[in-house]
Amino acid sequence: MAASPKKQLILNAFAMQSPSHLNPGLHRYPPDQGHQYTSLQHWIRVAQKLEAAKFHAIFFADVLGGYDVYKGPANLEPTIPAGAQFPINDPLYSIPALAAATETIAFGVTASTTYDAPYAMARRFSTVDHLSNGRVGWNIVTSYLDSAARNFGLNTQIEHDERYRMADEYLDVTYKLWEGSWRDGAVNERDGVAGYADPKAVRQINHKGKYFNVPGPHICEPSRQRTPFLLQAGTSSAGKAFAAKHAEAIFLNGQSPELVKPSVASVREQAKALGRDPASIKIVAGVLVIVAETDEAAQAKYDELVKYGDREGALALFGGWSGYDLSGYTDDQDFRFVEQPAVRSMVNHWASTVPGGEGKKWTRATIAEHLIMGGNGSKIIGGPQAVADELERWVEVADVDGFNLSYASIPETFDDIVTYLVPELQRRGLFHTEYAVKGGTMRENMSGQPGQTRLSDSHPGAQYFWKKGEEVPRYAAEEARAN
Ligand SMILES: Cc1cc2nc3c(=O)[nH]c(=O)nc-3n(C[C@H](O)[C@H](O)[C@H](O)COP(=O)(O)O)c2cc1C
């Protein structure tokens, strides 16, 4: 009997339109082009290179404020010299240009449900889905920086789980706009004489909820995917429940596949309980891969790169992610034993899971060193064989579907992956040599299913579909009957 084919990996590049993303200070490493983040040509070069290597997507992270907690409050002095996710451009604007310069690679873009109105957000993503021919995804975030909250007119952030409750209603609004406001065929079958579209095939959504009131209709006509491909990365209980309901791809970070395995299993179980096909949810782990011709060369590259990291910038990132300012302690304070329970538990977790973390003193310097490249994702350093072995282990142990590859230096880290790792993965039958659908949508290529341009029928957004022959979408007819 023939062996069953191996799971085909998803490979995404994990990037940010900022001098550094998960590599504070690395803009000082001479080959690094992070400072070119304002150049469209720079991103076009990156996108074309990754498309030639058949990467599925570039996933652009984004934040709406500075990392100003460390040595704070409201202090960006450690952040700015490190270029630590500051300054940062809005990634969405570049997508149509990147799409015009490529054919199939897709683009995930982060946008926040906490600070942007759903009506405006739905319009922006429809526009970009049109202009990219269905190649845009939305990384749904609820945001985590107080600095963003203050700049959007709040004194402090909206409470964590409340942000997810808002996000859940937000998604209902956008599904209604994307899926339930224009009937299938409204534009294409306009009867020739009747005008641009059939007015009876465009309806108000009349959404009245706890957080949002949006009458509609959706101001854009349906794009190829309608709902952009949906990505999410929440690690709390509320975040995971949200992901299990809405996300088509989920990002997870963790030091080892053994640690990530229960999260993968739990999110798939929750999705199943909601009536979704658990295998249809793509789980993508964040990793930093430093690969070279040999194990020794890769380690030497890592040792060289790490010299350029900005320790203060790494501590600033920690401050923003955790909300804790580590500056008020002595240099030799071991954070495994501090009073603040959240910091203590985070650092103890690292101490027991980061390779070589046990028996080490977890001072500020240790924390900075841990976060300086690749953030809190796993780091895999080695020659092509060793790295491919480890990625295969992640798939076997944790049941992940692929990887979000961060960079220590752009584009060098990706160049090395393309030169050394991709051919090895292809040789092992783990990575495709051609896209599932050349010129296809993000949803088709992420799912590997030609023709799957719209949300799958088991996705909660599908209940809003307005199909041909229906006077109003089924959900609206049911609501009218219930009232
Ligand atoms: C791999 C990964 C990537 C993320 N990217 C972003 C991002 O670009 N912007 C953002 O605001 N949050 C980002 N987050 C944060 C999450 O979306 C989420 O807001 C955060 O984890 C807090 O939610 P939680 O409490 O459910 O974990 C990311 C998280 C992970 C694990």
Short mmCIF file of C-alpha atoms and ligand atoms in Angstrom, two decimals:
data_model
loop_
_atom_site.label_atom_id
_atom_site.label_comp_id
_atom_site.label_asym_id
_atom_site.label_seq_id
_atom_site.Cartn_x
_atom_site.Cartn_y
_atom_site.Cartn_z
CA MET A 1 0.00 0.00 0.00
CA ALA A 2 1.30 3.46 -0.86
CA ALA A 3 2.15 5.66 2.10
CA SER A 4 -0.43 8.41 2.64
CA PRO A 5 0.79 11.73 1.30
CA LYS A 6 2.43 14.01 3.83
CA LYS A 7 0.63 17.10 5.06
CA GLN A 8 1.61 20.00 2.83
CA LEU A 9 3.06 22.84 4.86
CA ILE A 10 1.86 26.41 4.73
CA LEU A 11 4.75 28.87 4.73
CA ASN A 12 4.08 32.53 5.46
CA ALA A 13 6.54 35.35 5.89
CA PHE A 14 5.79 37.29 9.09
CA ALA A 15 6.63 40.96 8.58
CA MET A 16 5.86 44.48 9.65
CA GLN A 17 6.12 47.80 7.85
CA SER A 18 8.52 49.19 10.42
CA PRO A 19 12.36 49.33 10.70
CA SER A 20 12.18 46.25 12.89
CA HIS A 21 9.47 43.77 13.77
CA LEU A 22 10.67 40.99 16.09
CA ASN A 23 14.30 42.08 15.73
CA PRO A 24 14.83 45.36 17.62
CA GLY A 25 18.07 47.05 16.64
CA LEU A 26 18.90 44.67 13.79
CA HIS A 27 18.63 47.58 11.35
CA ARG A 28 22.25 48.17 12.46
CA TYR A 29 23.37 44.86 10.96
CA PRO A 30 24.93 46.06 7.68
CA PRO A 31 23.05 43.79 5.21
CA ASP A 32 19.67 44.50 6.85
CA GLN A 33 17.18 46.42 4.73
CA GLY A 34 14.67 47.06 7.52
CA HIS A 35 15.14 50.80 7.07
CA GLN A 36 13.65 50.42 3.56
CA TYR A 37 10.23 49.70 5.01
CA THR A 38 8.83 52.93 3.50
CA SER A 39 9.82 51.82 -0.01
CA LEU A 40 7.27 50.08 -2.17
CA GLN A 41 10.11 48.70 -4.31
CA HIS A 42 11.54 47.00 -1.21
CA TRP A 43 8.26 45.20 -0.48
CA ILE A 44 7.77 44.34 -4.16
CA ARG A 45 11.21 42.70 -4.21
CA VAL A 46 10.38 40.73 -1.07
CA ALA A 47 6.95 39.67 -2.42
CA GLN A 48 8.31 38.58 -5.82
CA LYS A 49 11.11 36.59 -4.23
CA LEU A 50 8.71 34.81 -1.87
CA GLU A 51 6.26 34.15 -4.68
CA ALA A 52 9.02 32.55 -6.77
CA ALA A 53 9.61 30.22 -3.79
CA LYS A 54 5.81 29.55 -3.59
CA PHE A 55 5.25 31.03 -0.14
CA HIS A 56 1.55 31.14 0.61
CA ALA A 57 1.43 34.64 2.04
CA ILE A 58 3.15 37.58 3.60
CA PHE A 59 1.48 38.32 6.86
CA PHE A 60 1.84 41.92 8.03
CA ALA A 61 1.54 42.48 11.75
CA ASP A 62 0.52 45.96 12.87
CA VAL A 63 0.08 48.03 16.02
CA LEU A 64 -1.62 51.36 16.63
CA GLY A 65 0.64 52.86 19.27
CA GLY A 66 4.18 52.93 20.58
CA TYR A 67 5.74 50.57 23.12
CA ASP A 68 5.99 53.13 25.90
CA VAL A 69 5.65 51.10 29.11
CA TYR A 70 9.34 50.35 29.82
CA LYS A 71 10.97 53.21 31.76
CA GLY A 72 7.54 54.81 31.48
CA PRO A 73 4.88 55.78 31.77
CA ALA A 74 4.46 57.02 28.20
CA ASN A 75 8.16 56.92 27.39
CA LEU A 76 9.37 56.00 23.91
CA GLU A 77 13.05 56.75 24.56
CA PRO A 78 14.17 53.08 24.67
CA THR A 79 11.91 52.22 21.72
CA ILE A 80 12.86 54.81 19.11
CA PRO A 81 16.62 54.14 18.70
CA ALA A 82 15.87 50.40 18.42
CA GLY A 83 13.25 51.03 15.73
CA ALA A 84 11.18 48.62 17.80
CA GLN A 85 7.91 48.52 15.86
CA PHE A 86 8.12 52.31 15.77
CA PRO A 87 7.74 54.17 13.45
CA ILE A 88 5.23 52.02 11.62
CA ASN A 89 3.17 52.43 8.45
CA ASP A 90 -0.30 51.10 7.76
CA PRO A 91 0.29 47.95 5.69
CA LEU A 92 -3.06 47.90 3.86
CA TYR A 93 -2.12 50.68 1.42
CA SER A 94 0.74 48.70 -0.10
CA ILE A 95 -1.29 45.57 -0.86
CA PRO A 96 -2.79 46.55 -4.24
CA ALA A 97 0.69 47.50 -5.48
CA LEU A 98 2.19 44.24 -4.21
CA ALA A 99 -0.67 42.34 -5.82
CA ALA A 100 -0.07 44.11 -9.14
CA ALA A 101 3.57 42.99 -9.07
CA THR A 102 2.72 39.34 -8.29
CA GLU A 103 0.17 36.75 -9.35
CA THR A 104 -0.69 34.36 -6.53
CA ILE A 105 1.04 35.10 -3.22
CA ALA A 106 -1.50 36.39 -0.70
CA PHE A 107 -1.33 39.15 1.89
CA GLY A 108 -2.58 38.99 5.47
CA VAL A 109 -3.15 42.41 7.00
CA THR A 110 -3.71 43.16 10.67
CA ALA A 111 -6.56 45.46 11.62
CA SER A 112 -8.20 46.11 14.99
CA THR A 113 -11.84 45.63 15.94
CA THR A 114 -11.35 47.94 18.91
CA TYR A 115 -10.49 51.17 17.14
CA ASP A 116 -12.02 51.06 13.68
CA ALA A 117 -15.69 51.23 12.70
CA PRO A 118 -16.93 48.00 11.05
CA TYR A 119 -18.61 49.82 8.17
CA ALA A 120 -15.34 51.56 7.21
CA MET A 121 -13.24 48.43 7.77
CA ALA A 122 -15.54 46.33 5.57
CA ARG A 123 -15.21 48.91 2.82
CA ARG A 124 -11.41 49.02 2.99
CA PHE A 125 -11.05 45.24 2.84
CA SER A 126 -13.60 44.92 0.01
CA THR A 127 -11.65 47.55 -1.93
CA VAL A 128 -8.36 45.74 -1.45
CA ASP A 129 -9.93 42.34 -2.17
CA HIS A 130 -11.14 43.80 -5.50
CA LEU A 131 -7.78 45.36 -6.32
CA SER A 132 -5.81 42.23 -5.38
CA ASN A 133 -8.21 39.87 -7.14
CA GLY A 134 -9.12 38.07 -3.92
CA ARG A 135 -5.72 37.85 -2.30
CA VAL A 136 -6.22 39.69 0.97
CA GLY A 137 -6.68 38.29 4.46
CA TRP A 138 -7.63 40.05 7.67
CA ASN A 139 -5.71 39.30 10.84
CA ILE A 140 -8.38 40.20 13.37
CA VAL A 141 -6.90 41.73 16.52
CA THR A 142 -8.47 43.34 19.55
CA SER A 143 -5.18 45.23 20.30
CA TYR A 144 -3.19 45.34 23.52
CA LEU A 145 -1.41 48.70 23.86
CA ASP A 146 -2.58 51.41 26.26
CA SER A 147 -0.77 53.92 24.04
CA ALA A 148 -3.23 53.09 21.24
CA ALA A 149 -6.22 53.46 23.56
CA ARG A 150 -5.05 56.91 24.65
CA ASN A 151 -4.65 58.06 21.06
CA PHE A 152 -8.16 56.90 20.21
CA GLY A 153 -9.59 59.07 22.96
CA LEU A 154 -9.79 56.58 25.83
CA ASN A 155 -8.07 56.92 29.20
CA THR A 156 -7.13 53.28 29.20
CA GLN A 157 -7.91 50.12 27.25
CA ILE A 158 -11.36 48.61 27.18
CA GLU A 159 -11.33 45.53 29.42
CA HIS A 160 -9.83 42.44 27.75
CA ASP A 161 -12.84 40.10 27.49
CA GLU A 162 -15.14 43.01 26.68
CA ARG A 163 -12.91 43.72 23.65
CA TYR A 164 -13.58 40.17 22.45
CA ARG A 165 -17.35 40.55 23.01
CA MET A 166 -17.21 43.69 20.88
CA ALA A 167 -15.17 41.85 18.27
CA ASP A 168 -17.73 39.07 18.08
CA GLU A 169 -20.54 41.52 17.26
CA TYR A 170 -18.16 43.38 14.95
CA LEU A 171 -17.70 40.21 12.90
CA ASP A 172 -21.47 39.77 12.64
CA VAL A 173 -21.74 43.28 11.23
CA THR A 174 -19.02 42.69 8.66
CA TYR A 175 -20.47 39.29 7.63
CA LYS A 176 -23.82 40.97 7.05
CA LEU A 177 -22.14 43.65 4.94
CA TRP A 178 -19.91 41.28 2.97
CA GLU A 179 -22.25 38.32 2.59
CA GLY A 180 -25.80 39.49 3.17
CA SER A 181 -26.09 42.94 1.62
CA TRP A 182 -25.64 42.07 -2.08
CA ARG A 183 -27.38 39.02 -3.53
CA ASP A 184 -25.26 36.64 -5.61
CA GLY A 185 -25.41 37.81 -9.19
CA ALA A 186 -26.73 41.29 -8.30
CA VAL A 187 -24.22 42.99 -10.56
CA ASN A 188 -23.46 40.43 -13.21
CA GLU A 189 -27.06 39.65 -14.06
CA ARG A 190 -28.38 43.15 -14.33
CA ASP A 191 -30.78 42.40 -17.15
CA GLY A 192 -28.88 44.55 -19.57
CA VAL A 193 -31.23 47.49 -19.49
CA ALA A 194 -32.04 47.85 -15.84
CA GLY A 195 -28.90 49.69 -14.84
CA TYR A 196 -25.68 48.86 -13.10
CA ALA A 197 -27.15 46.45 -10.59
CA ASP A 198 -30.56 45.22 -9.60
CA PRO A 199 -31.75 47.50 -6.77
CA LYS A 200 -33.80 44.62 -5.35
CA ALA A 201 -30.55 42.66 -4.95
CA VAL A 202 -28.93 45.26 -2.68
CA ARG A 203 -30.35 45.54 0.82
CA GLN A 204 -29.87 47.37 4.06
CA ILE A 205 -28.58 45.12 6.80
CA ASN A 206 -30.23 47.16 9.58
CA HIS A 207 -27.85 45.89 12.22
CA LYS A 208 -28.85 47.10 15.70
CA GLY A 209 -26.71 45.66 18.44
CA LYS A 210 -25.16 46.31 21.83
CA TYR A 211 -22.06 47.94 20.38
CA PHE A 212 -22.85 48.84 16.78
CA ASN A 213 -25.72 50.22 14.76
CA VAL A 214 -25.13 49.91 11.03
CA PRO A 215 -28.02 50.26 8.60
CA GLY A 216 -25.99 49.52 5.45
CA PRO A 217 -26.11 48.63 2.67
CA HIS A 218 -22.50 47.67 2.07
CA ILE A 219 -21.11 50.47 -0.06
CA CYS A 220 -18.88 48.16 -2.13
CA GLU A 221 -20.10 45.55 -4.57
CA PRO A 222 -19.04 41.98 -3.78
CA SER A 223 -15.38 41.19 -4.30
CA ARG A 224 -13.95 37.83 -5.26
CA GLN A 225 -13.71 36.43 -1.73
CA ARG A 226 -16.39 38.72 -0.28
CA THR A 227 -15.24 38.08 3.30
CA PRO A 228 -11.44 38.36 3.27
CA PHE A 229 -9.64 35.23 4.46
CA LEU A 230 -9.82 35.43 8.27
CA LEU A 231 -6.78 35.02 10.51
CA GLN A 232 -6.51 35.42 14.26
CA ALA A 233 -3.97 35.05 17.04
CA GLY A 234 -5.44 35.14 20.53
CA THR A 235 -3.91 33.15 23.34
CA SER A 236 -6.36 33.86 26.21
CA SER A 237 -9.51 31.76 26.75
CA ALA A 238 -11.62 34.49 25.17
CA GLY A 239 -9.13 34.79 22.31
CA LYS A 240 -9.13 31.06 21.62
CA ALA A 241 -12.92 30.86 21.73
CA PHE A 242 -13.10 33.74 19.26
CA ALA A 243 -10.57 32.03 16.98
CA ALA A 244 -12.39 28.70 17.11
CA LYS A 245 -15.54 30.46 15.95
CA HIS A 246 -14.27 32.90 13.33
CA ALA A 247 -10.71 32.18 12.20
CA GLU A 248 -9.82 30.23 9.09
CA ALA A 249 -6.15 30.32 10.09
CA ILE A 250 -4.80 30.71 13.60
CA PHE A 251 -1.33 31.82 14.68
CA LEU A 252 0.21 30.29 17.74
CA ASN A 253 3.51 30.96 19.45
CA GLY A 254 5.31 28.51 21.66
CA GLN A 255 8.74 27.22 22.52
CA SER A 256 8.14 23.61 21.49
CA PRO A 257 5.57 21.47 19.69
CA GLU A 258 4.88 19.60 22.92
CA LEU A 259 3.75 22.87 24.52
CA VAL A 260 1.68 24.00 21.55
CA LYS A 261 -0.03 20.63 21.07
CA PRO A 262 -2.76 21.12 23.75
CA SER A 263 -3.67 24.57 22.35
CA VAL A 264 -4.00 23.14 18.85
CA ALA A 265 -6.16 20.28 20.12
CA SER A 266 -8.34 22.59 22.21
CA VAL A 267 -8.97 25.07 19.41
CA ARG A 268 -9.86 22.25 17.00
CA GLU A 269 -12.22 20.72 19.59
CA GLN A 270 -13.93 24.04 20.21
CA ALA A 271 -14.36 24.57 16.47
CA LYS A 272 -15.86 21.10 16.13
CA ALA A 273 -18.30 21.81 18.94
CA LEU A 274 -19.43 24.85 16.94
CA GLY A 275 -20.16 22.68 13.93
CA ARG A 276 -17.02 23.58 11.99
CA ASP A 277 -14.71 21.12 10.28
CA PRO A 278 -11.71 21.14 12.66
CA ALA A 279 -9.25 20.09 9.95
CA SER A 280 -10.28 23.07 7.81
CA ILE A 281 -8.76 25.46 10.35
CA LYS A 282 -5.13 26.06 9.48
CA ILE A 283 -2.85 26.41 12.48
CA VAL A 284 0.37 28.24 11.85
CA ALA A 285 3.19 28.43 14.40
CA GLY A 286 5.47 31.46 14.71
CA VAL A 287 9.13 30.49 14.37
CA LEU A 288 12.44 32.17 13.64
CA VAL A 289 14.50 29.97 11.33
CA ILE A 290 18.18 30.72 10.92
CA VAL A 291 19.42 28.30 8.30
CA ALA A 292 22.72 28.02 6.42
CA GLU A 293 24.67 25.37 4.55
CA THR A 294 25.70 23.57 7.75
CA ASP A 295 24.67 23.54 11.40
CA GLU A 296 27.91 25.33 12.32
CA ALA A 297 27.42 28.06 9.72
CA ALA A 298 23.86 28.65 10.93
CA GLN A 299 24.99 28.94 14.56
CA ALA A 300 27.77 31.33 13.51
CA LYS A 301 25.20 33.45 11.62
CA TYR A 302 22.94 33.55 14.67
CA ASP A 303 25.83 34.53 16.95
CA GLU A 304 26.75 37.33 14.57
CA LEU A 305 23.18 38.65 14.21
CA VAL A 306 22.44 38.66 17.91
CA LYS A 307 25.31 41.11 18.52
CA TYR A 308 23.32 43.81 16.75
CA GLY A 309 20.14 43.35 18.81
CA ASP A 310 19.06 46.29 20.96
CA ARG A 311 18.49 45.09 24.54
CA GLU A 312 16.58 48.21 25.55
CA GLY A 313 14.31 47.77 22.53
CA ALA A 314 13.60 44.16 23.50
CA LEU A 315 12.63 45.26 27.02
CA ALA A 316 10.40 47.94 25.49
CA LEU A 317 8.64 45.22 23.45
CA PHE A 318 8.21 43.16 26.61
CA GLY A 319 6.68 46.20 28.33
CA GLY A 320 4.10 46.65 25.56
CA TRP A 321 3.21 42.97 25.29
CA SER A 322 2.90 42.35 29.01
CA GLY A 323 2.03 45.80 30.34
CA TYR A 324 4.92 45.48 32.86
CA ASP A 325 7.81 47.87 33.23
CA LEU A 326 10.94 45.96 34.25
CA SER A 327 13.03 49.10 34.75
CA GLY A 328 12.44 49.50 38.49
CA TYR A 329 14.53 46.47 39.44
CA THR A 330 18.24 45.91 39.95
CA ASP A 331 20.33 44.38 37.18
CA ASP A 332 20.72 41.11 39.05
CA GLN A 333 17.03 40.71 39.99
CA ASP A 334 15.89 37.20 39.04
CA PHE A 335 12.37 37.64 37.68
CA ARG A 336 11.43 34.05 38.53
CA PHE A 337 11.02 35.29 42.08
CA VAL A 338 9.48 38.78 41.80
CA GLU A 339 6.24 39.66 43.51
CA GLN A 340 4.17 40.53 40.45
CA PRO A 341 2.43 37.21 39.75
CA ALA A 342 1.97 37.74 35.99
CA VAL A 343 5.66 38.51 35.40
CA ARG A 344 6.74 35.70 37.71
CA SER A 345 4.58 33.12 35.96
CA MET A 346 5.62 34.27 32.47
CA VAL A 347 9.31 34.14 33.35
CA ASN A 348 9.01 30.79 35.12
CA HIS A 349 7.29 29.43 32.06
CA TRP A 350 10.21 30.58 29.90
CA ALA A 351 12.72 29.25 32.39
CA SER A 352 11.19 25.79 32.14
CA THR A 353 10.54 25.74 28.39
CA VAL A 354 13.18 27.79 26.56
CA PRO A 355 16.05 25.48 25.57
CA GLY A 356 18.81 26.03 28.12
CA GLY A 357 16.47 28.13 30.28
CA GLU A 358 16.60 25.94 33.35
CA GLY A 359 19.23 26.68 35.94
CA LYS A 360 19.81 30.10 34.41
CA LYS A 361 19.21 33.32 36.32
CA TRP A 362 16.36 35.18 34.55
CA THR A 363 17.55 38.76 34.88
CA ARG A 364 16.54 41.67 32.66
CA ALA A 365 19.50 40.81 30.43
CA THR A 366 18.31 37.17 30.07
CA ILE A 367 14.80 38.32 29.17
CA ALA A 368 16.15 40.78 26.60
CA GLU A 369 18.37 38.08 25.10
CA HIS A 370 15.40 35.70 24.87
CA LEU A 371 13.21 38.25 23.05
CA ILE A 372 15.76 39.99 20.88
CA MET A 373 15.18 37.91 17.74
CA GLY A 374 11.92 36.19 16.88
CA GLY A 375 10.10 37.52 19.94
CA ASN A 376 8.44 34.80 21.95
CA GLY A 377 8.35 32.33 19.07
CA SER A 378 10.52 29.24 18.86
CA LYS A 379 13.99 29.62 17.31
CA ILE A 380 15.26 26.91 15.00
CA ILE A 381 18.92 27.23 14.07
CA GLY A 382 20.74 24.75 11.85
CA GLY A 383 21.54 23.37 8.44
CA PRO A 384 18.76 22.34 6.04
CA GLN A 385 18.44 18.81 7.44
CA ALA A 386 18.26 19.84 11.08
CA VAL A 387 15.73 22.61 10.45
CA ALA A 388 13.51 20.41 8.24
CA ASP A 389 13.66 17.63 10.88
CA GLU A 390 12.49 20.05 13.54
CA LEU A 391 9.68 21.48 11.40
CA GLU A 392 8.53 17.94 10.63
CA ARG A 393 8.53 17.22 14.35
CA TRP A 394 6.28 20.24 14.92
CA VAL A 395 3.78 18.87 12.43
CA GLU A 396 3.87 15.35 13.90
CA VAL A 397 3.72 16.35 17.56
CA ALA A 398 1.57 19.48 17.54
CA ASP A 399 -0.55 18.88 14.41
CA VAL A 400 0.24 22.37 13.09
CA ASP A 401 -0.35 23.09 9.40
CA GLY A 402 2.54 25.41 8.78
CA PHE A 403 4.76 28.24 9.93
CA ASN A 404 4.90 31.98 10.13
CA LEU A 405 8.56 32.70 9.54
CA SER A 406 9.83 35.84 11.22
CA TYR A 407 13.12 37.47 10.27
CA ALA A 408 16.26 38.50 12.09
CA SER A 409 17.29 40.48 9.03
CA ILE A 410 15.20 41.33 6.00
CA PRO A 411 15.52 40.03 3.30
CA GLU A 412 18.53 37.91 4.31
CA THR A 413 16.63 35.56 6.62
CA PHE A 414 14.12 34.83 3.83
CA ASP A 415 16.90 34.49 1.22
CA ASP A 416 18.53 31.81 3.36
CA ILE A 417 15.21 30.01 3.84
CA VAL A 418 14.57 30.06 0.09
CA THR A 419 18.12 28.87 -0.72
CA TYR A 420 18.62 26.20 1.92
CA LEU A 421 15.32 25.17 3.50
CA VAL A 422 12.64 25.27 0.79
CA PRO A 423 14.43 22.76 -1.50
CA GLU A 424 14.92 20.39 1.43
CA LEU A 425 11.22 20.60 2.37
CA GLN A 426 10.28 20.02 -1.26
CA ARG A 427 12.64 17.03 -1.49
CA ARG A 428 10.86 15.52 1.52
CA GLY A 429 7.45 16.07 -0.08
CA LEU A 430 6.49 18.56 2.64
CA PHE A 431 6.15 21.71 0.57
CA HIS A 432 4.52 22.27 -2.81
CA THR A 433 6.47 23.15 -5.93
CA GLU A 434 3.48 24.99 -7.42
CA TYR A 435 0.49 26.84 -5.97
CA ALA A 436 -2.77 24.92 -5.63
CA VAL A 437 -4.44 27.58 -7.77
CA LYS A 438 -2.17 29.91 -9.75
CA GLY A 439 -3.81 33.33 -9.76
CA GLY A 440 -6.31 32.00 -7.23
CA THR A 441 -7.67 33.60 -4.09
CA MET A 442 -6.03 33.56 -0.68
CA ARG A 443 -8.77 31.21 0.55
CA GLU A 444 -8.19 28.72 -2.28
CA ASN A 445 -4.45 28.64 -1.75
CA MET A 446 -4.52 28.55 2.05
CA SER A 447 -7.10 25.75 2.03
CA GLY A 448 -5.49 24.01 -0.95
CA GLN A 449 -8.96 23.69 -2.46
CA PRO A 450 -9.57 25.06 -5.94
CA GLY A 451 -12.95 26.78 -6.10
CA GLN A 452 -13.10 27.57 -2.35
CA THR A 453 -13.16 31.34 -2.85
CA ARG A 454 -16.02 31.99 -0.40
CA LEU A 455 -16.32 31.04 3.27
CA SER A 456 -16.97 27.33 3.69
CA ASP A 457 -20.54 26.32 4.47
CA SER A 458 -19.71 25.35 8.04
CA HIS A 459 -18.24 28.79 8.83
CA PRO A 460 -20.54 31.04 10.92
CA GLY A 461 -20.32 33.79 8.28
CA ALA A 462 -22.00 31.46 5.79
CA GLN A 463 -25.35 31.87 7.54
CA TYR A 464 -25.46 35.38 6.04
CA PHE A 465 -25.05 34.28 2.41
CA TRP A 466 -27.71 35.84 0.16
CA LYS A 467 -28.22 33.32 -2.56
CA LYS A 468 -29.82 33.62 -5.95
CA GLY A 469 -33.58 33.14 -5.88
CA GLU A 470 -33.90 34.41 -2.30
CA GLU A 471 -35.88 37.60 -1.81
CA VAL A 472 -33.84 38.30 1.30
CA PRO A 473 -31.01 36.22 2.84
CA ARG A 474 -32.23 33.24 4.85
CA TYR A 475 -31.03 34.70 8.16
CA ALA A 476 -33.07 37.87 7.57
CA ALA A 477 -36.18 35.86 6.69
CA GLU A 478 -35.75 33.83 9.88
CA GLU A 479 -35.26 36.98 11.96
CA ALA A 480 -38.41 38.52 10.45
CA ARG A 481 -40.40 35.38 11.27
CA ALA A 482 -39.10 35.37 14.86
CA ASN A 483 -40.11 38.99 15.47
C1 LIG B 1 1.79 35.21 16.27
C2 LIG B 1 1.01 36.38 16.82
C3 LIG B 1 0.90 37.53 16.05
C4 LIG B 1 0.19 38.63 16.51
N1 LIG B 1 0.13 39.77 15.76
C5 LIG B 1 -0.49 40.86 16.27
C6 LIG B 1 -0.50 42.08 15.57
O1 LIG B 1 0.04 42.20 14.48
N2 LIG B 1 -1.12 43.15 16.11
C7 LIG B 1 -1.76 43.08 17.33
O2 LIG B 1 -2.33 44.07 17.76
N3 LIG B 1 -1.76 41.92 18.01
C8 LIG B 1 -1.13 40.83 17.53
N4 LIG B 1 -1.09 39.69 18.25
C9 LIG B 1 -1.77 39.69 19.52
C10 LIG B 1 -3.08 38.94 19.49
O3 LIG B 1 -3.85 39.12 18.34
C11 LIG B 1 -3.94 39.27 20.69
O4 LIG B 1 -4.45 40.57 20.60
C12 LIG B 1 -3.15 39.18 21.91
O5 LIG B 1 -2.54 37.93 21.92
C13 LIG B 1 -4.08 39.43 23.08
O6 LIG B 1 -5.16 38.59 23.03
P1 LIG B 1 -5.19 37.36 23.96
O7 LIG B 1 -5.27 37.91 25.32
O8 LIG B 1 -6.39 36.56 23.56
O9 LIG B 1 -3.93 36.61 23.71
C14 LIG B 1 -0.40 38.57 17.79
C15 LIG B 1 -0.28 37.41 18.57
C16 LIG B 1 0.42 36.31 18.10
C17 LIG B 1 0.52 35.09 18.97
#
